[in-house]
Coordinates of C-alpha atoms in Angstrom, one line a residue:
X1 CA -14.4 -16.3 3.4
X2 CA -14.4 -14.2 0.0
X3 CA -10.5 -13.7 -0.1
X4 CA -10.9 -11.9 -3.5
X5 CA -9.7 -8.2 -3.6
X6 CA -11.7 -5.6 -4.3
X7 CA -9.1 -2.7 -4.8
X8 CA -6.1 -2.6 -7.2
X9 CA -3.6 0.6 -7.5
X10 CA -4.2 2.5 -10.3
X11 CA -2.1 2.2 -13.0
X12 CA -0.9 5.9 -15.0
X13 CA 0.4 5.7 -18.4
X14 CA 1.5 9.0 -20.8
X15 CA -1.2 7.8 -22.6
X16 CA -3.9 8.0 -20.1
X17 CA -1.9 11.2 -19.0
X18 CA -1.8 12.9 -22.3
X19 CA 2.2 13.4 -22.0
X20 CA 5.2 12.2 -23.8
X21 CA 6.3 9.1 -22.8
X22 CA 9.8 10.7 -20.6
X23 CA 10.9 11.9 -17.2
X24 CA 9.9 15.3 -18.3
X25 CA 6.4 14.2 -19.0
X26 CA 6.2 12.6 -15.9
X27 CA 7.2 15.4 -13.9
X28 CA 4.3 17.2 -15.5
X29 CA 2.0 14.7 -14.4
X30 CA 3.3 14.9 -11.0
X31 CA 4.1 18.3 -10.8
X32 CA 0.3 19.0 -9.4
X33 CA 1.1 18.0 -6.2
X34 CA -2.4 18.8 -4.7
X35 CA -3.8 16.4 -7.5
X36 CA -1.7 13.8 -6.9
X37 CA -2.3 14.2 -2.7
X38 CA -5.7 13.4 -3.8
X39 CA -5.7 10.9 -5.7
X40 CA -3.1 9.2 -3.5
X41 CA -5.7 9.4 -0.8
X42 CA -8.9 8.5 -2.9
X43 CA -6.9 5.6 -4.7
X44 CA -4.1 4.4 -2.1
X45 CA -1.6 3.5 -4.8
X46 CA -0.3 5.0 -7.8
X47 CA 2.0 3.1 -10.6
X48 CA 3.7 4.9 -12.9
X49 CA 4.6 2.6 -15.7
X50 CA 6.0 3.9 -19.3
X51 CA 7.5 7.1 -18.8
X52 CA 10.9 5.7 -19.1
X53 CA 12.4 7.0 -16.4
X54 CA 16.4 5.9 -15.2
X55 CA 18.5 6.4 -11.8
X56 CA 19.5 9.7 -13.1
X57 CA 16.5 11.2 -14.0
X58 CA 14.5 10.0 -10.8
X59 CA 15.5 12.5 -8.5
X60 CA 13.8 15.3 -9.4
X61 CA 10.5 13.3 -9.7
X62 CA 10.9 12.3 -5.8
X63 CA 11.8 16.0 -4.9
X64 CA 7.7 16.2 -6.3
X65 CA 6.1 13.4 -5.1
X66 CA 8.1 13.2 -1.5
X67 CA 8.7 16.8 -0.5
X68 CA 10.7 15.7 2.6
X69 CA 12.6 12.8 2.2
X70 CA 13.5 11.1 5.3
X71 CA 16.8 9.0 6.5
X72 CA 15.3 5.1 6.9
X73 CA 16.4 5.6 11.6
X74 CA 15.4 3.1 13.7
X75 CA 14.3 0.7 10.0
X76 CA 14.5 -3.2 10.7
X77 CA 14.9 -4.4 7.2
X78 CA 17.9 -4.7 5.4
X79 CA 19.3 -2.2 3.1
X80 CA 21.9 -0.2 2.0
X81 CA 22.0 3.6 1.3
X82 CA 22.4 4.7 -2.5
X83 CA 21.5 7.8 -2.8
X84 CA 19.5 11.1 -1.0
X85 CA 18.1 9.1 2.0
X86 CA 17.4 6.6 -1.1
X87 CA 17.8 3.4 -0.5
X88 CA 17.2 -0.6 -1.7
X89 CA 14.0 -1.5 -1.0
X90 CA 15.4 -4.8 1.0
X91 CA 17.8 -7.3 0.9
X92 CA 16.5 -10.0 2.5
X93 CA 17.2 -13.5 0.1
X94 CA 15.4 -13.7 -3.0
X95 CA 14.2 -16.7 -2.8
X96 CA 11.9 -15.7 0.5
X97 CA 8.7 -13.9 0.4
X98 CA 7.9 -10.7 2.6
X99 CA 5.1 -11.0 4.3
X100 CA 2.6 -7.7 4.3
X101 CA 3.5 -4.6 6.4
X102 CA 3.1 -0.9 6.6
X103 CA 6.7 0.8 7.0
X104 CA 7.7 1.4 10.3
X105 CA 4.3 0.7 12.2
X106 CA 6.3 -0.6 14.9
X107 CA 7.6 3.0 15.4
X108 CA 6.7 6.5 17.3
X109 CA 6.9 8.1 13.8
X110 CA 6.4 6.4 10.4
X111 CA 6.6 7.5 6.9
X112 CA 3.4 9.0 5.1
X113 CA 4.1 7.8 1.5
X114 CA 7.0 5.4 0.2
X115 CA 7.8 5.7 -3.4
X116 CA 9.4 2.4 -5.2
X117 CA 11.6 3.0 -8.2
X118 CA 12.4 -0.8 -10.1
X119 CA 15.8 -0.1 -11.8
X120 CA 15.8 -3.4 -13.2
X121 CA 13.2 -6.0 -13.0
X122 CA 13.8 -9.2 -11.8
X123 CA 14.1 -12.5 -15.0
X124 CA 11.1 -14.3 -13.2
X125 CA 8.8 -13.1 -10.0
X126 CA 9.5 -10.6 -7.8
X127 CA 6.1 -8.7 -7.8
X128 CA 5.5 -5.9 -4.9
X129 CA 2.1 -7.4 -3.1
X130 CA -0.1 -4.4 -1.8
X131 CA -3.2 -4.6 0.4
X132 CA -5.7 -2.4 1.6
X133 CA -4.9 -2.0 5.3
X134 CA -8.4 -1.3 5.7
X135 CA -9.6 -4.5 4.4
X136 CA -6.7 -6.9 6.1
X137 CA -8.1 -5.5 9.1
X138 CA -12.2 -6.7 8.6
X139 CA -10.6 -9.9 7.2
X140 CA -9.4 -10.9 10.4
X141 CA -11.4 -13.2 12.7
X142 CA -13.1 -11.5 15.5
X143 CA -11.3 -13.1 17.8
X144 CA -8.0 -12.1 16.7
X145 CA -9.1 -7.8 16.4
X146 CA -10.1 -8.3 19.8
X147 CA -7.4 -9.7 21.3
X148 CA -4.9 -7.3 19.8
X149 CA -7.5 -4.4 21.3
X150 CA -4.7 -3.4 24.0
X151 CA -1.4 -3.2 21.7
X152 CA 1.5 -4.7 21.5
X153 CA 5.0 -4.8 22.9
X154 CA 8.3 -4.8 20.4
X155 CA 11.7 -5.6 21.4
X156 CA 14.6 -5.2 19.8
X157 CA 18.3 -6.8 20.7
X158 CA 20.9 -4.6 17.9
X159 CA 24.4 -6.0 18.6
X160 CA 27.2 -3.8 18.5
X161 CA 28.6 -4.5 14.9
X162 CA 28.8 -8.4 15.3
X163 CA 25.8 -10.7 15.6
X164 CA 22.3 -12.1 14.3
X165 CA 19.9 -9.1 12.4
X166 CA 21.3 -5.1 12.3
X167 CA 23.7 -3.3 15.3
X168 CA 22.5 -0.3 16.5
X169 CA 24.7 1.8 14.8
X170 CA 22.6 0.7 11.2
X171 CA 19.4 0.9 12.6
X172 CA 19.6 4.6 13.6
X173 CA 22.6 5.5 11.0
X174 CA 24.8 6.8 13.7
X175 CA 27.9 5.6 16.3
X176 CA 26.6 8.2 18.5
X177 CA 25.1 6.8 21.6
X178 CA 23.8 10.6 22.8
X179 CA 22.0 10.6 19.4
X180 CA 20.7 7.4 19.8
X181 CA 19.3 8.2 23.4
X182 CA 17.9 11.5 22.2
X183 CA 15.9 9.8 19.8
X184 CA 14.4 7.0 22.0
X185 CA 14.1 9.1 24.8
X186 CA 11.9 11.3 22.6
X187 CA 9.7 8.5 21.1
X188 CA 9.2 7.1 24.7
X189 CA 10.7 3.9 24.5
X190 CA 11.9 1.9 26.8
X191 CA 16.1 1.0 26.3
X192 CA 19.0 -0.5 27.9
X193 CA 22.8 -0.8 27.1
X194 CA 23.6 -4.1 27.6
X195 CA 27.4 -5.1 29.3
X196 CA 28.6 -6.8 25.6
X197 CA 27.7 -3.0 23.5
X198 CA 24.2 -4.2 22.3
X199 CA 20.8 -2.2 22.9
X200 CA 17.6 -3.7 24.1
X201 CA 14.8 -1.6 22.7
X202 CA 11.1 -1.8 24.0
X203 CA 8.3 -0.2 22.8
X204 CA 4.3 -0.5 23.3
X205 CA 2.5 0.4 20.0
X206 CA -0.9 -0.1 19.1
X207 CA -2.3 -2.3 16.9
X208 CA -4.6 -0.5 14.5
X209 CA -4.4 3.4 13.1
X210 CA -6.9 5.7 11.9
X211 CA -6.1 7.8 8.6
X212 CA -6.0 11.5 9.1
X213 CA -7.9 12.2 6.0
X214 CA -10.4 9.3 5.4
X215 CA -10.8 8.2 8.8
X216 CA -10.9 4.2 8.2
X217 CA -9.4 2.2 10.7
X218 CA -6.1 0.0 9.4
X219 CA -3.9 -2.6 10.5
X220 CA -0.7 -1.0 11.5
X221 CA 1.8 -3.2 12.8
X222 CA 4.0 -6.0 12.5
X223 CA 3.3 -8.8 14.9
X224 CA 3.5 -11.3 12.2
X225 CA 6.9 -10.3 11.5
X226 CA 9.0 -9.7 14.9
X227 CA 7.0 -13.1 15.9
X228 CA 8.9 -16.5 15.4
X229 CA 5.5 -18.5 14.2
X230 CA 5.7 -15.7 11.3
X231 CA 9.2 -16.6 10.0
X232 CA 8.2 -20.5 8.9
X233 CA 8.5 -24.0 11.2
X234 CA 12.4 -24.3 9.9
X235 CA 13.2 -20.6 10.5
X236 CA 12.0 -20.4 14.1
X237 CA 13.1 -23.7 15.3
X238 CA 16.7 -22.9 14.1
X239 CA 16.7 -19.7 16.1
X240 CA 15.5 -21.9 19.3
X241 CA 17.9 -24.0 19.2
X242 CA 20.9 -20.6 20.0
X243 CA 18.5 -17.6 21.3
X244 CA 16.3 -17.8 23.9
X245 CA 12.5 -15.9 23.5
X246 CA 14.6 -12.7 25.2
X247 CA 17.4 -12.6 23.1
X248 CA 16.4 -12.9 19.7
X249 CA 17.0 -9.6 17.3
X250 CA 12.9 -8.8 17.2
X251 CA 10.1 -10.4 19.0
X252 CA 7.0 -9.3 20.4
X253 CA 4.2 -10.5 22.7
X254 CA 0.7 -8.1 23.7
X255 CA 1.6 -4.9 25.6
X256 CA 0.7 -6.7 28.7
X257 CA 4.1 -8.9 28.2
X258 CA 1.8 -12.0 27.6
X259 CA 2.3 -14.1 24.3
X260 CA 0.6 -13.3 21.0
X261 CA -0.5 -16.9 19.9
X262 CA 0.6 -18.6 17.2
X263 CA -2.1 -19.3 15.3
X264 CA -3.5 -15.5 15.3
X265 CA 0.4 -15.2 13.4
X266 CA -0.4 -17.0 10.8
X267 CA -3.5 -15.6 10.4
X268 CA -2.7 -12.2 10.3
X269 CA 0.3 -12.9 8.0
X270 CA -1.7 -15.4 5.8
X271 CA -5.0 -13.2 5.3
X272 CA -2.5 -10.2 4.7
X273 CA -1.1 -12.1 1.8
X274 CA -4.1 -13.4 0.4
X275 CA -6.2 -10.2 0.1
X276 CA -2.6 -8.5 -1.7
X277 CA -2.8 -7.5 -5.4
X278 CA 0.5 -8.1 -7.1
X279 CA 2.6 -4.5 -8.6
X280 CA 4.7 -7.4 -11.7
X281 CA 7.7 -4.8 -12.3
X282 CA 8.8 -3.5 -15.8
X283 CA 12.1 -1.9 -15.6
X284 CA 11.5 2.1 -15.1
X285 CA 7.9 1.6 -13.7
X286 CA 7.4 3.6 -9.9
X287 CA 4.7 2.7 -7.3
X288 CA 3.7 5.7 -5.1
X289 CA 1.7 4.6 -1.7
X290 CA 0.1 5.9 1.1
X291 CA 1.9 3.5 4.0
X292 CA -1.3 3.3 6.1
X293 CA -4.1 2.9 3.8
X294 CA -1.6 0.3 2.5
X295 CA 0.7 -2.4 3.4
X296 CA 3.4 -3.9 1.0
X297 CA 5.2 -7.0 0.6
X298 CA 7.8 -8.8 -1.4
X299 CA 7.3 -11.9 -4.1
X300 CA 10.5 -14.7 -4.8
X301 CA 12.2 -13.7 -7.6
X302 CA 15.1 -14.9 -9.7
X303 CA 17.5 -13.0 -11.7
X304 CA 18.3 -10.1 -10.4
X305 CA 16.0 -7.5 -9.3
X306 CA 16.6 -3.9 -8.1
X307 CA 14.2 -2.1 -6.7
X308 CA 15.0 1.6 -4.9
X309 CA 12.5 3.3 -2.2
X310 CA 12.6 6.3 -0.6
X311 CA 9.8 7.5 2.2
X312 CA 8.1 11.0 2.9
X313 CA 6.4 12.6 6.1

């Protein structure tokens, strides 16, 4: 198999822009927001690098590029709030990589664009892997698109404020259960309180997505993460050994109930990773993506590294 990409963001420097090199230049590059909706679309990612931009000058370049910024409800990955629904990008441990994924293909509703902001770069590593949806999709083995034809089936187990992965109460950024029923009840999923305060969540999602606007047919989902085969040999047998299949925070099998192998796992996750072009962070540098013509990872890093995102409709 050719595992060599074919399709790397495009970089924008004031340079290439003709601006000076400041937030204020910057927001006259992306003040044209029917431009940048187009190239967005024709390129899938835009990085920003140069225009020197800092926490306190990024909000008003957000207000351009997402015009409705949305809270990160019913998000699986770690973070913490910092700003106007802005919010780390993740905190799972550094010295891990995150495998590929589009944000929230596991949900009813998911975010259009995502916009990374890298307040400070991390000493060594910690790159931002992208890959074309589109391509992870026709790099998979016949086989494995087929199989994955009918959906599949997420479940979530968020504890009440004490226990493995997030409680309920993070996920959906409220202690409201009525809230919390509202919203499931309007995406269709399938829930249950259970006696000890937790929530079983269940949802059947497909597999692949078509882009409104171009049409291609991505992977959208994230099998390779709510499986155990995707977490490593180590990972997965530790969380044998004190949760059954059931209980474990995330897991998922086809929509049928039966179980994804594990070797299509590491496939998808693998191929995923090796079609991915590295975003290397300089400090003030933002990546703007379309979250279904492209998935986005995480690199080890050491040092430290923050990295802000915020997510559009």
């Amino acid at each position: 198999m050719n595992t060599t990409p074919s399709w790397s963001p495009l970089v924008i420097t004031p340079q290439d822009a003709g601006v000076e090199a400041s937030a204020a230049g910057l927001l006259r590059v992306v003040g044209d927001t029917a431009a940048i909706s187009d190239q967005l679309v024709k390129e899938k990612a835009l990085i920003f690098r140069g225009f020197g931009v800092a926490e306190e000058t990024l909000d008003p370049v957000m207000d351009e590029l997402l015009p409705n910024r949305l809270a990160y409800v019913h998000g699986n990955s770690p973070r913490t709030k910092v700003g106007k629904n802005v919010y780390t990008s993740t905190e799972y441990p550094q010295e891990f990589t995150i495998s590929m994924h589009n944000e929230m293909s596991y949900a009813a509703a998911w975010p259009a664009r995502l916009l990374f902001f890298c307040q400070k770069a991390a000493a060594t590593g910690g790159a931002t892997p992208v890959t074309d949806s589109a391509l992870w999709l026709a790099s998979l083995d016949d086989e494995v698109r087929e199989a994955f034809g009918g959906g599949v089936r997420y479940q979530q187990n968020l504890h009440d404020g004490l226990g493995l992965g997030k409680s309920w109460q993070d996920t959906f950024e409220t202690s409201d259960r009525g809230v919390v029923e509202e919203f499931l009840t309007r995406t269709e999923a399938e829930y249950a309180w259970q006696r000890d305060g937790s929530l079983r969540v269940r949802q059947i999602r497909p597999a692949t997505a078509v882009h409104p606007v171009t049409g291609d047919e991505v992977w959208f989902n994230q099998s390779d993460q709510w499986h155990p085969a995707g977490l490593g040999d180590d990972t997965a047998a530790a969380l044998a050994q004190i949760l059954s299949a059931d209980e474990l925070p995330q897991s998922v099998t086809f929509a049928d109930g039966s179980p994804i192998p594990d070797a299509y796992i590491l496939q998808i996750r693998d191929r995923g990773l090796e079609h991915a072009r590295d975003c290397d962070w300089n400090t003030g540098d933002l990546m703007l993506i379309d979250n279904m013509l492209v998935s986005h990872g995480r690199r080890p890093f050491t040092g430290t590294r923050r990295v802000l995102v915020a997510m559009s409709d």
